[in-house]
mmCIF file of C-alpha atoms in Angstrom:
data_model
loop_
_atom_site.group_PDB
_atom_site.id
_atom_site.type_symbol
_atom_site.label_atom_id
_atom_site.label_comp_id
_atom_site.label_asym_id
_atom_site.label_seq_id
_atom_site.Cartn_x
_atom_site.Cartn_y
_atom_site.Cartn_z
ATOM 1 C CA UNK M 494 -13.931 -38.249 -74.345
ATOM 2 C CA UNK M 495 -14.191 -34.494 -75.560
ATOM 3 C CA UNK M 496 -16.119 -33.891 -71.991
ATOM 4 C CA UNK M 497 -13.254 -35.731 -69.762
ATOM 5 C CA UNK M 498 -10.618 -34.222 -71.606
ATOM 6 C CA UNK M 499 -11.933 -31.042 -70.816
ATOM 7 C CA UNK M 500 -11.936 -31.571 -67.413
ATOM 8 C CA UNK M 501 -8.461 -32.696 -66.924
ATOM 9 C CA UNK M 502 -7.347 -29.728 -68.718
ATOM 10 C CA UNK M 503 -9.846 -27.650 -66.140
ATOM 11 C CA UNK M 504 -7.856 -29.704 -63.503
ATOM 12 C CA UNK M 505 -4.685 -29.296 -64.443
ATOM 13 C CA UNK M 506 -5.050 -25.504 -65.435
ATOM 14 C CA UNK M 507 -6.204 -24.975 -61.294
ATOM 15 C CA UNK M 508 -3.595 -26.652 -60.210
ATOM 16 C CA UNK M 509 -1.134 -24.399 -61.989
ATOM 17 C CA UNK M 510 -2.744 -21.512 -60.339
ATOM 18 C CA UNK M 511 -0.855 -21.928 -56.897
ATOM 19 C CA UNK M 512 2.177 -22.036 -58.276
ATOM 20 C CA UNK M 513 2.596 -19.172 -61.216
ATOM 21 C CA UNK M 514 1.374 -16.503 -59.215
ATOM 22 C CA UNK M 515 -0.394 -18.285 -56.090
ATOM 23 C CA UNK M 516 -4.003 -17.706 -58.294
ATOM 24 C CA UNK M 517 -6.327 -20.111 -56.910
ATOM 25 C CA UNK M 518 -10.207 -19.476 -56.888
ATOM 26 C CA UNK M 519 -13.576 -18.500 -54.627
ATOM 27 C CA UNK M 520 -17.476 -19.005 -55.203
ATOM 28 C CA UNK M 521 -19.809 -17.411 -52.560
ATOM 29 C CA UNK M 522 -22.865 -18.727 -51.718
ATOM 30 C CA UNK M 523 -25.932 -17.362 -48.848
ATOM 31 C CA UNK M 524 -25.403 -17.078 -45.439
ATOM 32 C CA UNK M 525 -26.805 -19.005 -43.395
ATOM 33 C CA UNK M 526 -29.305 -19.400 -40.235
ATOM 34 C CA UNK M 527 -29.798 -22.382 -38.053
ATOM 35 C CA UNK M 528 -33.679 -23.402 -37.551
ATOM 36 C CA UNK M 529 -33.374 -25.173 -34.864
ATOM 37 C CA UNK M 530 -34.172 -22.914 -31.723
ATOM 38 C CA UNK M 531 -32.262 -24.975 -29.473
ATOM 39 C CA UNK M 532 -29.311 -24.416 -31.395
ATOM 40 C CA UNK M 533 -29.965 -20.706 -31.262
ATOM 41 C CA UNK M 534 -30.557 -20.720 -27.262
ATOM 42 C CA UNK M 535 -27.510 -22.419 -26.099
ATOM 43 C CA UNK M 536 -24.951 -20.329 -24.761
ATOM 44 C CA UNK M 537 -21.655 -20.809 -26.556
ATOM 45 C CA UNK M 538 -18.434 -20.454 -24.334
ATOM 46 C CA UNK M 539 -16.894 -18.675 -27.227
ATOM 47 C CA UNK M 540 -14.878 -15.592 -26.423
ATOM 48 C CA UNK M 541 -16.203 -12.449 -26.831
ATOM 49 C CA UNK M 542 -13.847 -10.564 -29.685
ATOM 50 C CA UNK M 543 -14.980 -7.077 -28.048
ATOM 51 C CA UNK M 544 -13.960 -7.744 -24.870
ATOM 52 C CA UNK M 545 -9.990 -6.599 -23.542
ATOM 53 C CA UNK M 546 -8.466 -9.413 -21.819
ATOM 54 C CA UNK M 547 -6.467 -8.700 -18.200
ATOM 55 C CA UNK M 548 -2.764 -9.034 -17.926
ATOM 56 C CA UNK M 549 -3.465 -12.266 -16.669
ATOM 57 C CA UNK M 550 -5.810 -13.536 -19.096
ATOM 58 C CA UNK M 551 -3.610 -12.588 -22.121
ATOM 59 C CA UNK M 552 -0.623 -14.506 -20.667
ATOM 60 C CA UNK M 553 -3.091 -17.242 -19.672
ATOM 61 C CA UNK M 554 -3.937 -18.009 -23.210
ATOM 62 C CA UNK M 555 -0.011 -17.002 -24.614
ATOM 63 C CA UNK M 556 0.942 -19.840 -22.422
ATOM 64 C CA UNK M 557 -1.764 -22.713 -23.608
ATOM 65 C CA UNK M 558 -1.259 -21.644 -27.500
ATOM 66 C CA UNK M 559 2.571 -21.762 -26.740
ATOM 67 C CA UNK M 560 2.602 -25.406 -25.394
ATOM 68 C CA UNK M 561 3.249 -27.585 -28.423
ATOM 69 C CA UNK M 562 2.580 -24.730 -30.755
ATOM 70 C CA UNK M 563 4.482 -26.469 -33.368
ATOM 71 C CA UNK M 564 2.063 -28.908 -34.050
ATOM 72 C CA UNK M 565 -1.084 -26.043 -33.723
ATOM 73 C CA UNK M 566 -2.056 -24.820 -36.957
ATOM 74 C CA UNK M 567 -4.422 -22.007 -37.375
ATOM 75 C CA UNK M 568 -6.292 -21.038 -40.477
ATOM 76 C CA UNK M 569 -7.902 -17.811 -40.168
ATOM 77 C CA UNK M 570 -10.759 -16.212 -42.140
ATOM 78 C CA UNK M 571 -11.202 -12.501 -42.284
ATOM 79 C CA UNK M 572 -13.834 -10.664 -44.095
ATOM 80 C CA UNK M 573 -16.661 -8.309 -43.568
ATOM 81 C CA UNK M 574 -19.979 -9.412 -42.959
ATOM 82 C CA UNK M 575 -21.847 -11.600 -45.893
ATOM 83 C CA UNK M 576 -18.541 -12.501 -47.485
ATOM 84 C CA UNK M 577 -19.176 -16.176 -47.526
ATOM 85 C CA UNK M 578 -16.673 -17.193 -44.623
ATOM 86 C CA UNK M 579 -18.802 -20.274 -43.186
ATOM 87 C CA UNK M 580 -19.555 -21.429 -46.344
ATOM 88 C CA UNK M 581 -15.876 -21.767 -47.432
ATOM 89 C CA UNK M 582 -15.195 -23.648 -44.282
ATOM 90 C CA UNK M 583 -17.703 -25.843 -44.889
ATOM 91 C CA UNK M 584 -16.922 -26.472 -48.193
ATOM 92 C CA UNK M 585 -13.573 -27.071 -46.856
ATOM 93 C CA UNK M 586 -14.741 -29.366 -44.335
ATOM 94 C CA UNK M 587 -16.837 -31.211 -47.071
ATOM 95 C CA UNK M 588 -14.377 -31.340 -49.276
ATOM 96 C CA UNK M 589 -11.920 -33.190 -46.457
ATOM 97 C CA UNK M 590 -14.308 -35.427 -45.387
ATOM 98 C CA UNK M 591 -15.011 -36.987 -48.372
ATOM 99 C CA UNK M 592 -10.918 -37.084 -49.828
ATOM 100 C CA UNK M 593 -9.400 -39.991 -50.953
ATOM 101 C CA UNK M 594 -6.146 -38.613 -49.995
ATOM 102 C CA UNK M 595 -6.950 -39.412 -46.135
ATOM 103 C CA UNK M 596 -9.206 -38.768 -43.713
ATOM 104 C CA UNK M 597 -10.626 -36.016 -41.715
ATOM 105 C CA UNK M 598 -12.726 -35.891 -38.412
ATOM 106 C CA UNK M 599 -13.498 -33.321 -35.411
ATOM 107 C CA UNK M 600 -11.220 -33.358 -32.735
ATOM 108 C CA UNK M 601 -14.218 -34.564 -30.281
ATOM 109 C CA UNK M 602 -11.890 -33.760 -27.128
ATOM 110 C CA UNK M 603 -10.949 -30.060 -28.036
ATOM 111 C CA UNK M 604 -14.891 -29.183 -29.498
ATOM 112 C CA UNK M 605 -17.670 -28.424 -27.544
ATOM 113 C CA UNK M 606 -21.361 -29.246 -27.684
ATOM 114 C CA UNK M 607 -22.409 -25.899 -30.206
ATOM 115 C CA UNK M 608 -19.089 -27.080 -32.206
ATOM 116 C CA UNK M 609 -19.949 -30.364 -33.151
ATOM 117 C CA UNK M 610 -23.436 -29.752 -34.259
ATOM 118 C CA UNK M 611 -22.433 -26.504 -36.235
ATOM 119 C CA UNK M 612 -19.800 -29.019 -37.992
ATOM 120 C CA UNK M 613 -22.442 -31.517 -38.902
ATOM 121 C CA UNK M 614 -24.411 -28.823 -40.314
ATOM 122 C CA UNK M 615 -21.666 -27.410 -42.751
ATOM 123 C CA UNK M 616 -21.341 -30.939 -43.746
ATOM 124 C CA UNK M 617 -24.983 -31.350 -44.429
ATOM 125 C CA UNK M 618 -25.653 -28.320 -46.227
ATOM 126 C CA UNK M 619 -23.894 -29.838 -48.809
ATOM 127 C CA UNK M 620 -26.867 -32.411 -49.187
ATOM 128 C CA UNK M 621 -29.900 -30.935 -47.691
ATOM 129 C CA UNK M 622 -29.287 -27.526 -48.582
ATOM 130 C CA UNK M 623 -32.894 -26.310 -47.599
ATOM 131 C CA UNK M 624 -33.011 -27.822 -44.053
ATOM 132 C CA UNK M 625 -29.448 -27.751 -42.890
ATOM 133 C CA UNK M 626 -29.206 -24.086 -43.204
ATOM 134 C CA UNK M 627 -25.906 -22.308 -41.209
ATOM 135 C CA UNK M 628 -25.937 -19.116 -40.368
ATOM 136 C CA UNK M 629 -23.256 -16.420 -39.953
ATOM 137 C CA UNK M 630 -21.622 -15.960 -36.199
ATOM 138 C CA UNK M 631 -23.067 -13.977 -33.711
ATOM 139 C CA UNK M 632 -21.358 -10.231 -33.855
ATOM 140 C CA UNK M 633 -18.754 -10.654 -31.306
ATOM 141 C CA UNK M 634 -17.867 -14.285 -31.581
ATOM 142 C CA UNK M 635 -15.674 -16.558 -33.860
ATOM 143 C CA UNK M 636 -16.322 -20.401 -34.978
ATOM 144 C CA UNK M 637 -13.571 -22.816 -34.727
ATOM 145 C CA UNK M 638 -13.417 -26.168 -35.978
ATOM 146 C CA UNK M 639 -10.750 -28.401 -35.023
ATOM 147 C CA UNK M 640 -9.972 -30.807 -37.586
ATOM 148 C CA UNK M 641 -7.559 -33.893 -37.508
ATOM 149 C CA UNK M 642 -5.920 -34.966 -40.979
ATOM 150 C CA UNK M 643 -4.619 -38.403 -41.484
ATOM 151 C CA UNK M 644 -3.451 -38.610 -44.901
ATOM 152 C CA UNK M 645 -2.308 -42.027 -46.864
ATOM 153 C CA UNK M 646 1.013 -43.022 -46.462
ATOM 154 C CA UNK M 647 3.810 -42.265 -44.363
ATOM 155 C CA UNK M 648 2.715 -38.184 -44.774
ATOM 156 C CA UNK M 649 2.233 -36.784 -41.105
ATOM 157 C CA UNK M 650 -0.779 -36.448 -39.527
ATOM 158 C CA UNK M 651 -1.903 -33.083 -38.799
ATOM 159 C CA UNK M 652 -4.636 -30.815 -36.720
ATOM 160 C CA UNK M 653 -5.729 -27.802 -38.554
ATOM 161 C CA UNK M 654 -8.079 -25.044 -36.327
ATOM 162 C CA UNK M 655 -10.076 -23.013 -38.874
ATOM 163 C CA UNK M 656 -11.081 -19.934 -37.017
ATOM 164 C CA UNK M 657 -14.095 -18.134 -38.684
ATOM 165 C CA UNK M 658 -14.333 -14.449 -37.450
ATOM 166 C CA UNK M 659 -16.954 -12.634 -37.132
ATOM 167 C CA UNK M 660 -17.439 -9.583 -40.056
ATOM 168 C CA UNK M 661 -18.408 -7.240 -37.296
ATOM 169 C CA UNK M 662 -15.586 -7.701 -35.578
ATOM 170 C CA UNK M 663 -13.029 -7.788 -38.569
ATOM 171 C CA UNK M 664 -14.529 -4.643 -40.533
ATOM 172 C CA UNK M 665 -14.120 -3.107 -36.613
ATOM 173 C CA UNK M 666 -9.912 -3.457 -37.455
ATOM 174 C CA UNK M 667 -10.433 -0.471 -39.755
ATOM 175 C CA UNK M 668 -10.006 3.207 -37.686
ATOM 176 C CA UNK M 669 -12.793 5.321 -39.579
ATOM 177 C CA UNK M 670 -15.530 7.832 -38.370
ATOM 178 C CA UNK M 671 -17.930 5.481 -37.944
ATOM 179 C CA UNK M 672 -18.865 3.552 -34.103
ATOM 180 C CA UNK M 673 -18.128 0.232 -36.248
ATOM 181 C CA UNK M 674 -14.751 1.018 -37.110
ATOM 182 C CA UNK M 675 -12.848 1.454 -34.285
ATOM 183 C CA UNK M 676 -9.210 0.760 -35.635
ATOM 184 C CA UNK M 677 -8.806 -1.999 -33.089
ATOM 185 C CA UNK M 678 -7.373 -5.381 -33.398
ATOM 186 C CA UNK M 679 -9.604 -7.822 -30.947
ATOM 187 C CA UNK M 680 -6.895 -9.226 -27.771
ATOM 188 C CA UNK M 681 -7.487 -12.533 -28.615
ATOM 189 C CA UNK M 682 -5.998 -11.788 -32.089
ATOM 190 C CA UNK M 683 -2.951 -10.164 -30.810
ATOM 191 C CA UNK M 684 -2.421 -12.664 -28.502
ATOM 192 C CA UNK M 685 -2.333 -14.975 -31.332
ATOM 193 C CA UNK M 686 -0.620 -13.018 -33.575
ATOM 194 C CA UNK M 687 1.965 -13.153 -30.830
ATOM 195 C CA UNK M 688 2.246 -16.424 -29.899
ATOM 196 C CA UNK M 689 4.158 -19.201 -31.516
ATOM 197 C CA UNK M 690 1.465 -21.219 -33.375
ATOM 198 C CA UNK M 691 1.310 -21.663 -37.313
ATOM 199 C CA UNK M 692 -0.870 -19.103 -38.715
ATOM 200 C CA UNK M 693 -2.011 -18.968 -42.223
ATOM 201 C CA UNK M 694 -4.789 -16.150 -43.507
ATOM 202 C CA UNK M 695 -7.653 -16.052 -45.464
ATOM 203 C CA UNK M 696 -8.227 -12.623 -46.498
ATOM 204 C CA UNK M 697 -11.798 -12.995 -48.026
ATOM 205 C CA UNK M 698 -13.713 -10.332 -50.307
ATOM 206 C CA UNK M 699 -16.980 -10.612 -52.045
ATOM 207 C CA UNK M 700 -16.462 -10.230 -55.990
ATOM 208 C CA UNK M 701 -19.085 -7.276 -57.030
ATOM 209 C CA UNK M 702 -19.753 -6.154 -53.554
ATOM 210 C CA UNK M 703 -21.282 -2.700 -53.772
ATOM 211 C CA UNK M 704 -21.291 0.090 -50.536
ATOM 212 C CA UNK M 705 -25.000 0.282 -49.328
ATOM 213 C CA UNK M 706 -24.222 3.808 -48.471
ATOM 214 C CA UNK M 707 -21.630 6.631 -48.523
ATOM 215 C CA UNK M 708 -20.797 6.118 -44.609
ATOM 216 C CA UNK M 709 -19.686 1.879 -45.782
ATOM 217 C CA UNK M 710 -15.870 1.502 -45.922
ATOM 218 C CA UNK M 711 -14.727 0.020 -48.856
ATOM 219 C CA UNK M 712 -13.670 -3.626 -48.134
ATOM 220 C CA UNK M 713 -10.172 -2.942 -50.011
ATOM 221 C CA UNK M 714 -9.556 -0.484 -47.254
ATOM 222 C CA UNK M 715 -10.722 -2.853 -44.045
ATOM 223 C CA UNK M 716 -8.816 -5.969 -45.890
ATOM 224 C CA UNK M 717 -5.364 -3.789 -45.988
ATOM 225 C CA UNK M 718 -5.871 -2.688 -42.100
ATOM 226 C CA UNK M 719 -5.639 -5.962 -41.696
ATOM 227 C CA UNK M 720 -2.958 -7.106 -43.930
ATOM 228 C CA UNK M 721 -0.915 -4.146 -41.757
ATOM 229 C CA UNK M 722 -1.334 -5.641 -38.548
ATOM 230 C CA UNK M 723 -0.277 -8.923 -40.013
ATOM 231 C CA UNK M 724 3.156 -7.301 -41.302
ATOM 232 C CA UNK M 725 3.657 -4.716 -38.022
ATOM 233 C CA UNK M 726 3.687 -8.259 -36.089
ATOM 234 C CA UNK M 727 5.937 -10.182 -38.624
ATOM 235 C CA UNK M 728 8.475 -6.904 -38.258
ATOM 236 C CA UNK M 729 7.879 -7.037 -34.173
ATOM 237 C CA UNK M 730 8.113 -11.107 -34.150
ATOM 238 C CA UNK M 731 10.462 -12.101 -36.430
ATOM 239 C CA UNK M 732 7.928 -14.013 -38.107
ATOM 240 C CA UNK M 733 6.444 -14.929 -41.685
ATOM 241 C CA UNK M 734 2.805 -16.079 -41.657
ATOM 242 C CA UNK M 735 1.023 -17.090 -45.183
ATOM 243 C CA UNK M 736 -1.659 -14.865 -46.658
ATOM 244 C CA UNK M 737 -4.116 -15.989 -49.496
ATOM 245 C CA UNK M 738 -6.632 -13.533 -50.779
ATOM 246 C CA UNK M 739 -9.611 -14.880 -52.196
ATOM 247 C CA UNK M 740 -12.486 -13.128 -54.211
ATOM 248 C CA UNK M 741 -15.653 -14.419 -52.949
ATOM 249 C CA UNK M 742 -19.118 -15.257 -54.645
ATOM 250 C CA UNK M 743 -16.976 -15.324 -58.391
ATOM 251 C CA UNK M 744 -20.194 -16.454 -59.715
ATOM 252 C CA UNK M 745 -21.875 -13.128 -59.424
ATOM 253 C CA UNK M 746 -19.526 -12.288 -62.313
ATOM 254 C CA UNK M 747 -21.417 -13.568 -66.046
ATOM 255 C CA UNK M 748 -20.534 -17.054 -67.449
ATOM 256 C CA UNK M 749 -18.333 -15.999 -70.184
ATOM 257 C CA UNK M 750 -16.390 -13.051 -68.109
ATOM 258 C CA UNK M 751 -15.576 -15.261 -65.889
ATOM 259 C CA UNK M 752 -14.237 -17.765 -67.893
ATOM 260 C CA UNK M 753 -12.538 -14.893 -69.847
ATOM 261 C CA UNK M 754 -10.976 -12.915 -66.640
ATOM 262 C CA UNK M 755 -7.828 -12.931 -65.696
ATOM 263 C CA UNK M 756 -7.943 -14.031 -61.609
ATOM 264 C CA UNK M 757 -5.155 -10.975 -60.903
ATOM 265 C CA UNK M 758 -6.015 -8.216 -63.313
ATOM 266 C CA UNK M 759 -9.523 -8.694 -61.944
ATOM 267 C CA UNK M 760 -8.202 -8.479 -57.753
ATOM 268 C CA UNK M 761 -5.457 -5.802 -58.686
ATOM 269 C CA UNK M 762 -8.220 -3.844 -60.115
ATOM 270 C CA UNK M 763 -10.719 -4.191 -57.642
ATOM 271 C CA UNK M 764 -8.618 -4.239 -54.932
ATOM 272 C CA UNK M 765 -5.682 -1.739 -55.559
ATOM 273 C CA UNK M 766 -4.417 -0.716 -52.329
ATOM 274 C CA UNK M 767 -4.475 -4.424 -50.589
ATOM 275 C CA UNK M 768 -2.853 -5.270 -53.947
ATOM 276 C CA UNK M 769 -0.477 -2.720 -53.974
ATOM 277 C CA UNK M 770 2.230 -4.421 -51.929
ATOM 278 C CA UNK M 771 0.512 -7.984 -51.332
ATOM 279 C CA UNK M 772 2.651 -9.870 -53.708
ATOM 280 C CA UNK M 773 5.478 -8.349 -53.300
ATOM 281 C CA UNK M 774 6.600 -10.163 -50.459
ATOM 282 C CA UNK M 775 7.429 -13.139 -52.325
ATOM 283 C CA UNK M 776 10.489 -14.213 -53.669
ATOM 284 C CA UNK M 777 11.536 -16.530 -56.137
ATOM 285 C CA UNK M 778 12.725 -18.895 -53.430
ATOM 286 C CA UNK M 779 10.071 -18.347 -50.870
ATOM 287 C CA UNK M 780 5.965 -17.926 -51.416
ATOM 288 C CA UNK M 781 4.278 -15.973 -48.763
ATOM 289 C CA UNK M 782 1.135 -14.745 -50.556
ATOM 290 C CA UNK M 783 -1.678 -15.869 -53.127
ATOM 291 C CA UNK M 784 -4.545 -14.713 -54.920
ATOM 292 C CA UNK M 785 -7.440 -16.469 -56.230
ATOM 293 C CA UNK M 786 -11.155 -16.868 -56.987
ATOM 294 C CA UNK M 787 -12.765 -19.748 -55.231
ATOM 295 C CA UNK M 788 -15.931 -22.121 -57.126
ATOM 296 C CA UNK M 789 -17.674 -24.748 -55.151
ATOM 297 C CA UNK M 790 -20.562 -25.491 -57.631
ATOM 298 C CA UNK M 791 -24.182 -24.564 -59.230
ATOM 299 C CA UNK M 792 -26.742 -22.823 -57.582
ATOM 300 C CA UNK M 793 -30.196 -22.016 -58.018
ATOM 301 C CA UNK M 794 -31.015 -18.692 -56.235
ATOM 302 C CA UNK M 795 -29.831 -19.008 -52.677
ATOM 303 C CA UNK M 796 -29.616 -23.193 -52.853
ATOM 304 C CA UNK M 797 -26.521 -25.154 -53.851
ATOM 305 C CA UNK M 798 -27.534 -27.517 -56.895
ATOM 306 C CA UNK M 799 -24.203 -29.622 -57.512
ATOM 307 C CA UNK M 800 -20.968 -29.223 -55.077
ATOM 308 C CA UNK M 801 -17.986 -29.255 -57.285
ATOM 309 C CA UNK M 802 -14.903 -30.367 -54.835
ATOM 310 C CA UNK M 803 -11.682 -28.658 -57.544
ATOM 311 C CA UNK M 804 -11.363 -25.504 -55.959
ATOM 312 C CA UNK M 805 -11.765 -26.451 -51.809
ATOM 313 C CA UNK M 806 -9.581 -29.692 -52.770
ATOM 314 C CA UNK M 807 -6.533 -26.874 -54.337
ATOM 315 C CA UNK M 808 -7.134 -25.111 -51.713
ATOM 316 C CA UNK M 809 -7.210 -27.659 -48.640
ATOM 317 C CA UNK M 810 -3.915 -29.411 -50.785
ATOM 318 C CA UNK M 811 -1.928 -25.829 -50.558
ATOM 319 C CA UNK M 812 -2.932 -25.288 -46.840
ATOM 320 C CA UNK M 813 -1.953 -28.974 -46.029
ATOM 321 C CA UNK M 814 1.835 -28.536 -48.301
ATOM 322 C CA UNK M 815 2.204 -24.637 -46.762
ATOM 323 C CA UNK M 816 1.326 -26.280 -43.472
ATOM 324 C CA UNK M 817 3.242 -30.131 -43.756
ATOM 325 C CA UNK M 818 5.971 -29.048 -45.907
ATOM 326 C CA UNK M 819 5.070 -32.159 -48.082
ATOM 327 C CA UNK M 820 2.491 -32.662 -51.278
ATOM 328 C CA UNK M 821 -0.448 -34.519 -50.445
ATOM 329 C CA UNK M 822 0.137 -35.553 -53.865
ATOM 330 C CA UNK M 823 2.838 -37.784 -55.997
ATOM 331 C CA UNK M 824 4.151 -35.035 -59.031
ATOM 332 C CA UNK M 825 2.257 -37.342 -61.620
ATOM 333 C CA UNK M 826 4.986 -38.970 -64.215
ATOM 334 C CA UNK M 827 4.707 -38.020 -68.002
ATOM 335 C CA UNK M 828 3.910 -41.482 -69.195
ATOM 336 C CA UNK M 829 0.657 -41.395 -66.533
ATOM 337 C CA UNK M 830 -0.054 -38.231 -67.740
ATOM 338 C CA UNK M 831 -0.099 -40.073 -71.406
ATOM 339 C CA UNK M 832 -1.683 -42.627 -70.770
ATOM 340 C CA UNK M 833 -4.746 -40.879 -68.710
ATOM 341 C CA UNK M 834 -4.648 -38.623 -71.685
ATOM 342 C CA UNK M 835 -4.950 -41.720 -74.461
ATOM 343 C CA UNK M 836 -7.685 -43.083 -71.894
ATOM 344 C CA UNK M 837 -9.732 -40.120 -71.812
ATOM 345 C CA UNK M 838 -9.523 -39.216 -68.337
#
């Protein structure tokens, strides 16, 4: 009983997060590589994030995102190379697939070939950690998953496109001295950005991530670059787009700090000038932006032991609401909340 008990109160205490101050949490594990050399060799039509689109082009793909863009919903992840982007998809992805709150699949129409078996790796990882292995995007390309959510009930149905960018190409946002920093926001970005397609953002940084040398930007200065664009085109648009940041690989931190540390303290220290403004966009009657760490389970080394579903199921429940306008869940009555309690569960 002592054991369940303190799980609910784990539960419960996570759930809370979203709402007082939008904490919610991240746990980084290895990147990834795929073994299989036929993987590796096929050509992937993905678009190349370096390369500037013609007049044409860019209104070519205005146009397709703009037809029906009220039911397209985009999650993006930004962060700089090794920050644990695939693996929080794929915990996502896990986490969906296995909910009892509905069910999840690939859009098998809107995927191609490279797609589908990168998504049945993510999933896989989960359970054969050491074979199914996935590894981080090529430098100038993005994954994107497609992902259709039928939940229980009469709650709607919904497609959510997570978009995993490349850290090359995100840490290339910031304008610095450096060849890799060319202060440039990819086309296919701003022609996003632009377009009228629900956009929520993952800003992603590793927890304890240290510069390998003086000439390394810090990633509290490339995250803000970012976060700028993002308001420059809600100013220029007339738009309001959702912005979570979440501190990555949480279990670098010790046992007991963690479980000590304030979520906030710890992202407002760490990252000061991101933080500076990033919550001040909300209002008491409106939530725009959220902070949080983010725990998926044990590992040993560079292998995932157990997969612990609480923080990608928060997570996946506050993208669905932000995204649906509706809980995925029923507000849970105070005699349930009794009884589970007089239960031990």
């Amino acid at each position: 009983h002592e054991r369940l008990e303190k799980q609910r109160v784990e539960r419960e205490r996570s759930e809370r997060e979203y709402v007082a101050v939008g904490a919610i949490e991240t746990d980084e594990f290895p990147d990834f590589d795929i073994p299989n050399s036929s993987i590796e060799s096929q050509n992937s039509p993905q678009l190349d994030l370096s390369r500037t689109l013609t007049e044409d082009e860019y209104f070519s793909i205005l146009e397709e995102l703009n037809e029906d863009a009220e039911n397209k919903n985009y999650v993006f992840l930004f962060g700089i190379p090794g920050s644990g982007k695939s693996y929080i998809i794929a915990s996502l992805l896990k986490y969906m697939e296995q909910s009892d709150l509905g069910q999840s699949r690939l859009d098998l129409e809107k995927s191609n070939d490279l797609e589908k078996r990168l998504y049945n790796r993510m999933i896989m990882s989960f359970t054969d950690p050491k074979k199914y292995r996935i590894e981080s995007n090529a430098t100038l390309d993005f994954n994107r998953f497609n992902i259709i959510f039928t939940p229980k009930g009469n709650k709607p149905e919904k497609t959510i496109t997570f978009l995993d960018i490349s850290g090359e190409a995100c840490q290339a946002i910031y304008q610095g001295d450096s060849s890799k920093y060319t202060g440039e926001l990819p086309d296919f970005l701003r022609v996003v950005l632009e377009s009228d397609i629900n956009s929520t953002f993952l800003l992603i940084s590793e927890c304890q991530k240290g510069q390998s040398d003086d000439n390394e930007v810090p990633q509290d200065r490339i995250i803000k670059a970012f976060y700028d664009k993002i308001l420059e085109t809600q100013v220029r648009e007339s738009r309001k787009y959702k912005k979570i940041l979440l501190m990555s690989k949480w279990d670098n931190l010790p046992k007991n700090e963690r479980e000590e540390t304030d979520v906030v303290e710890y992202i407002q220290e760490h990252l000061p000038v991101t933080m500076s403004n990033f919550l001040a966009e909300n209002h008491d009657n409106e939530i725009l932006n959220a902070v949080t760490s983010y725990s998926v389970g044990d590992f040993r080394g560079d292998r995932l032991i157990k997969f612990n579903e609480e923080r990608p199921r928060v997570l996946f429940e506050f993208l669905y609401e932000s995204i649906s306008g509706q809980p995925l869940r029923k507000p849970e009555s105070q005699f349930k909340k009794l009884y589970r309690y007089l239960m031990g569960s």
